[in-house]
Coordinates of C-alpha atoms and ligand atoms in Angstrom, one line a residue:
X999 CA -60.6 -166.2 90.6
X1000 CA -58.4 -164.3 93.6
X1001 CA -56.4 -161.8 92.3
X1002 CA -53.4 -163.4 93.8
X1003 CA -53.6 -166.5 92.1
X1004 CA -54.7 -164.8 88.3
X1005 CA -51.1 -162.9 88.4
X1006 CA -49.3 -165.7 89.7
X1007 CA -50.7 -167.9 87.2
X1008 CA -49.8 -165.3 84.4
X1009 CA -46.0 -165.7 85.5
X1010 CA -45.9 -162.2 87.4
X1011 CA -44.1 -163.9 90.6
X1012 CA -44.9 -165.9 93.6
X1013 CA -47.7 -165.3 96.1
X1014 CA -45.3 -163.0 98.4
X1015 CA -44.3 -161.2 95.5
X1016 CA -47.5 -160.7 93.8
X1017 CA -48.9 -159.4 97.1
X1018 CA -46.0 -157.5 97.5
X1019 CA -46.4 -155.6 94.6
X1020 CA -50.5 -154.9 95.5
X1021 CA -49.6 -153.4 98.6
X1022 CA -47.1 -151.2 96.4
X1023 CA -50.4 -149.6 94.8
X1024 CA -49.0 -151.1 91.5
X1025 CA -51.7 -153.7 90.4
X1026 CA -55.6 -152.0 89.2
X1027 CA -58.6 -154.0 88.1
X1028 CA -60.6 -151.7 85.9
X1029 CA -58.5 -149.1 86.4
X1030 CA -59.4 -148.8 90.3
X1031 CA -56.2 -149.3 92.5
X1032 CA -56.4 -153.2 94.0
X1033 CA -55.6 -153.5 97.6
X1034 CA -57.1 -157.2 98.5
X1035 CA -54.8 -159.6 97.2
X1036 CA -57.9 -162.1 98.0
X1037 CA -60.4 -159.7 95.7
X1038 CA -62.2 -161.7 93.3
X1039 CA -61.8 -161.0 89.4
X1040 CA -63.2 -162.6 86.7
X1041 CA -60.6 -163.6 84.0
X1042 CA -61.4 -162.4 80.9
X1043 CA -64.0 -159.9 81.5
X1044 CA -61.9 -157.3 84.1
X1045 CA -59.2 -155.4 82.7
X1046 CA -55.8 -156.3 85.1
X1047 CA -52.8 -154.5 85.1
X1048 CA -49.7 -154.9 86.9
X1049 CA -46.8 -152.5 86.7
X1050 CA -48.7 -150.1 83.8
X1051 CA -48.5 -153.6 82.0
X1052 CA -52.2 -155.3 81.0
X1053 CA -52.4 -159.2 82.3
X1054 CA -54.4 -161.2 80.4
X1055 CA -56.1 -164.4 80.8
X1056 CA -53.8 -167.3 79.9
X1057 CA -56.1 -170.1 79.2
X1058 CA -52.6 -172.7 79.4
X1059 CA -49.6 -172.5 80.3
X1060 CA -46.7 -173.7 78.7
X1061 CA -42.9 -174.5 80.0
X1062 CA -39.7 -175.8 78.7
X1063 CA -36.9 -176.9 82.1
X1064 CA -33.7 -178.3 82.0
X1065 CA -34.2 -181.2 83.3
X1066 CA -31.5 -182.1 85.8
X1067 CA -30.3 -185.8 86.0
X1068 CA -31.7 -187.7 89.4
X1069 CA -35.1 -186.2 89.7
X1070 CA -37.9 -187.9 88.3
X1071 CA -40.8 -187.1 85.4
X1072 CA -43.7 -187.4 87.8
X1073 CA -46.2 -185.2 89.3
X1074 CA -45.3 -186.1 93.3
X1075 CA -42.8 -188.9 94.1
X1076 CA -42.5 -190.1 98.0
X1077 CA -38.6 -190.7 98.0
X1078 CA -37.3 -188.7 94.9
X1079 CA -37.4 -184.9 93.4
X1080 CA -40.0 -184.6 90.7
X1081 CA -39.7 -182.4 87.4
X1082 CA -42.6 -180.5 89.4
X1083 CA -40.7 -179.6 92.7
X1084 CA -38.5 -177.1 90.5
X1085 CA -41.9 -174.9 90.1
X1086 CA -44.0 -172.6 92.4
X1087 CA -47.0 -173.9 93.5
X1088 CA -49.1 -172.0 91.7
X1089 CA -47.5 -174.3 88.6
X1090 CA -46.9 -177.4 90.0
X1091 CA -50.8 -178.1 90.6
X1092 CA -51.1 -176.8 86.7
X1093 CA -48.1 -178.7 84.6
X1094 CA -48.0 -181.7 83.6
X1095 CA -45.2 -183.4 82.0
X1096 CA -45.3 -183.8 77.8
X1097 CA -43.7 -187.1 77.7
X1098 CA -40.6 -188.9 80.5
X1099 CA -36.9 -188.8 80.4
X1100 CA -35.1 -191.1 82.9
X1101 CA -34.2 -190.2 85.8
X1102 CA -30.2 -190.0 84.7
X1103 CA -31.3 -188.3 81.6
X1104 CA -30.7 -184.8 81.2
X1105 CA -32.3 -181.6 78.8
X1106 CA -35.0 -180.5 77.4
X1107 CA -38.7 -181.5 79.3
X1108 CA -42.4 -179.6 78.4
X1109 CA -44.3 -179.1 80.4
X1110 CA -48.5 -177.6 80.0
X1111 CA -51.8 -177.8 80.8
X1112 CA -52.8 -178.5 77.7
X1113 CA -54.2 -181.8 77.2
X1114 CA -55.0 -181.9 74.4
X1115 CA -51.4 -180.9 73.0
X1116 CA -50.0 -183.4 75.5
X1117 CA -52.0 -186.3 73.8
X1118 CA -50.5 -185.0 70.1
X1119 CA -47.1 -184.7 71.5
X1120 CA -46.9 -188.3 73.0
X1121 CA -48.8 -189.8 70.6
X1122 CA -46.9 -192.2 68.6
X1123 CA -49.3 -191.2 65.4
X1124 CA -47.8 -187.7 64.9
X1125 CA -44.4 -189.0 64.8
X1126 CA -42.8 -185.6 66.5
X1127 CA -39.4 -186.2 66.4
X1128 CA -36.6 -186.2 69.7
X1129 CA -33.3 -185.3 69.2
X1130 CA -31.0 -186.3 71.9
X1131 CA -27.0 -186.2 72.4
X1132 CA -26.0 -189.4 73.0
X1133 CA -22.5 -190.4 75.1
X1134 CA -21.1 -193.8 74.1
X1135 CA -17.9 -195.9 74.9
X1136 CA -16.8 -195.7 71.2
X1137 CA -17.8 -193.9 67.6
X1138 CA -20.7 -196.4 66.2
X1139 CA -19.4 -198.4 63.2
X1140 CA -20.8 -197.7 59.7
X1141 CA -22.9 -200.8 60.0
X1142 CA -24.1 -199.9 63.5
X1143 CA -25.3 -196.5 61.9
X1144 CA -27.1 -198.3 59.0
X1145 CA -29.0 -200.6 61.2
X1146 CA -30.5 -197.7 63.2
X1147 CA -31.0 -195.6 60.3
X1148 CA -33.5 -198.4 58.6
X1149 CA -34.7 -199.5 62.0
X1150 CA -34.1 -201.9 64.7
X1151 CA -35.2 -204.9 66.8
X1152 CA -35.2 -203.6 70.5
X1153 CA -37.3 -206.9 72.0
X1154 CA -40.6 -204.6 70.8
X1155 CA -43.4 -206.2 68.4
X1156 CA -42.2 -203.7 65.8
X1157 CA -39.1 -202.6 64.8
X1158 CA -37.9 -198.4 65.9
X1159 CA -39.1 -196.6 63.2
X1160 CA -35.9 -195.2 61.1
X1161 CA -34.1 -192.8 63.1
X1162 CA -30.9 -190.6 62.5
X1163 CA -27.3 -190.4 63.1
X1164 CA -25.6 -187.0 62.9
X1165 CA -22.8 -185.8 64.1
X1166 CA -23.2 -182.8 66.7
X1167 CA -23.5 -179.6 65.5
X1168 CA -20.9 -178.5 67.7
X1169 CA -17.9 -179.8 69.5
X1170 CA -19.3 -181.5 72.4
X1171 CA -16.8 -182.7 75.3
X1172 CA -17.7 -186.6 76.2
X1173 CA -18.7 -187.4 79.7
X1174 CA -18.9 -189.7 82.3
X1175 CA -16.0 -191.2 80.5
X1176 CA -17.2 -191.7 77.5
X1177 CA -15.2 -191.3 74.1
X1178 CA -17.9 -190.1 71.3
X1179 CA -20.8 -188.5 71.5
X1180 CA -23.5 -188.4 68.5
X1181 CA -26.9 -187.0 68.1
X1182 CA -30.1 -189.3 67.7
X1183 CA -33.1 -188.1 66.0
X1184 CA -36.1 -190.6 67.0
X1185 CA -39.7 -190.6 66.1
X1186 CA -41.4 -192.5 69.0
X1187 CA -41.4 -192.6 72.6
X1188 CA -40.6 -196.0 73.7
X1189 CA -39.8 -196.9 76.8
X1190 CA -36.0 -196.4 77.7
X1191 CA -35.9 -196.0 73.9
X1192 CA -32.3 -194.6 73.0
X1193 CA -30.8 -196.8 75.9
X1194 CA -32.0 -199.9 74.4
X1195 CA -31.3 -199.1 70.6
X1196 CA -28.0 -197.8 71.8
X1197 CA -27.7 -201.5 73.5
X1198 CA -29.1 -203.1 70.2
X1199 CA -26.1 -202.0 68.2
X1200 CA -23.1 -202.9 70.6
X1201 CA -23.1 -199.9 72.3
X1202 CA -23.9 -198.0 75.6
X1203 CA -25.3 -194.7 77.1
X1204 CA -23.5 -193.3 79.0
X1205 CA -25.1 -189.8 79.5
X1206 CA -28.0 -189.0 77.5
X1207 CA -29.2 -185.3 77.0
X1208 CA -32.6 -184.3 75.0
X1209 CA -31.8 -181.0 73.0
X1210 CA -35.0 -180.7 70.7
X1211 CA -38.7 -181.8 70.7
X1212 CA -40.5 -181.0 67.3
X1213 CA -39.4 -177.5 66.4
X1214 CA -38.0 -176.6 70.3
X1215 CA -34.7 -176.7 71.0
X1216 CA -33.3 -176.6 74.4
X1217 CA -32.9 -172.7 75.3
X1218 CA -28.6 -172.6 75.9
X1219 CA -28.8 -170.0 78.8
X1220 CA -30.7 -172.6 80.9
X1221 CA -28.9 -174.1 83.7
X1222 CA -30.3 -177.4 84.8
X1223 CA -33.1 -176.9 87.0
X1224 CA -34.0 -173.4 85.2
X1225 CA -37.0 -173.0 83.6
X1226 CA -38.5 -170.4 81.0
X1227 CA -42.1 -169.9 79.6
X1228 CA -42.6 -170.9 75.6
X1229 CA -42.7 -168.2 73.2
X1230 CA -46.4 -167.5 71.3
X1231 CA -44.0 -168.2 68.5
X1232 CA -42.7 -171.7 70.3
X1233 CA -46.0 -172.3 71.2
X1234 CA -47.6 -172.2 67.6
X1235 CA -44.9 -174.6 66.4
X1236 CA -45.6 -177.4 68.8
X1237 CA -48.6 -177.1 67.4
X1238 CA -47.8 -177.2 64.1
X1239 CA -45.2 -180.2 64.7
X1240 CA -48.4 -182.3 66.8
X1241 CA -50.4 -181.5 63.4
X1242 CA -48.3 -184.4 61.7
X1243 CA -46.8 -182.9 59.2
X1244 CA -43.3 -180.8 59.6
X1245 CA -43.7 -177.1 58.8
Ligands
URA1525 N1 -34.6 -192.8 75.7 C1 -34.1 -193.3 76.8 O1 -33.5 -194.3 76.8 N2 -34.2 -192.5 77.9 C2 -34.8 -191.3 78.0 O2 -34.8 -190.6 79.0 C3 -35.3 -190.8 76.8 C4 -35.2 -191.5 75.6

């Protein structure tokens, strides 16, 4: 693999900035100074460093972004931003989106390169759960509440499986005028799932924001449109959550 690419795949910068930093005398393979960005390395076996710090071989890559409402969960659109346009290139031909929001919705979107974790993630035998804050027109009635909680006829073959009602953890100012605002914890990944249980009940969405998949919340000091690498520690969660059972 070129040089280049390895550190821009481990997250050390862009292609300017990675090459940038090699002509600074600050990147060795096997403790020889690198001064070809285009040298070839082999992951794995040569020893990289960048800055005194050792890169190693990431085998995938993982990503949580704030997903900004109006651009779209695709790889490449024609007309519209994709989820992919926010990253370099180096990462957009890598990622792939775990799972769809709308395009309105907001929040928390994962994003790897491992398949195999995608398929767990989405699949609707693991059950991983979604937590989203919901914006409605008005609070949901007890019986509105009860019928989500044991599940509910959206036009599917089945039923949603039972879901859950809370009320946000913290104060949470309505928008796009709506007047309450509740957090709903599903189990699937139906199409336009909250929207039509939301619609099921009486209700409406207003503005719909994902805050948690399995054990990952939504890092707060993301704007939307920022993006941050997992944790190891975020990492072995997912998959414990994709496993089946909650830790
Ligand atoms: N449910 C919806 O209706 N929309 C989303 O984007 C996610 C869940």
């Amino acid at each position: 693999m070129r040089l280049d690419k390895y550190l821009c795949e481990a997250g050390i910068g862009t292609r300017s900035e990675v090459k940038k930093l090699i002509s600074k005398k600050k990147v060795t393979v096997n403790d020889r100074c690198a001064d070809d960005p285009g040298m070839h390395i082999a992951p794995g076996s040569d020893a990289v460093f960048a800055d005194g710090k050792e890169i190693t071989f990431k085998e995938h890559v993982y990503y949580m972004l704030n997903k900004p409402a109006g651009v779209i969960t695709a790889s490449k659109d024609r007309n519209d931003k994709t989820v992919l346009d926010f990253f370099p290139d180096v990462l957009k031909d890598r990622l792939e989106p775990v799972g769809r929001l709308d395009k309105d919705t907001e929040g928390l979107l994962l994003l790897t390169d491992d398949g195999a974790l995608i398929h767990r993630l989405i699949s609707p035998k693991y059950h991983v759960d979604k937590e989203y804050e919901v914006h409605i027109p008005e609070m949901l009635s007890e019986e509105a509440v009860k019928r989500i909680e044991e599940g509910l006829d959206i036009g599917d073959d089945k039923p949603t499986l039972p879901a859950k009602v809370k009320i946000p953890d913290r104060m949470c100012e309505p928008k796009c005028g709506a007047v309450a605002v509740i957090n709903l914890i599903i189990h699937e990944g139906r199409f336009h799932q909250v929207k039509r249980m939301a619609e099921a009940v009486g209700s409406k969405v207003l503005y719909l924001k994902r805050l948690r998949m399995g054990s990952i919340v939504l890092d707060e000091r993301l704007g939307t449109g920022e993006y941050r690498e997992l944790t190891q520690q975020e990492i072995d969660y997912l998959y414990e959550d994709s496993k089946g059972g909650k830790r």
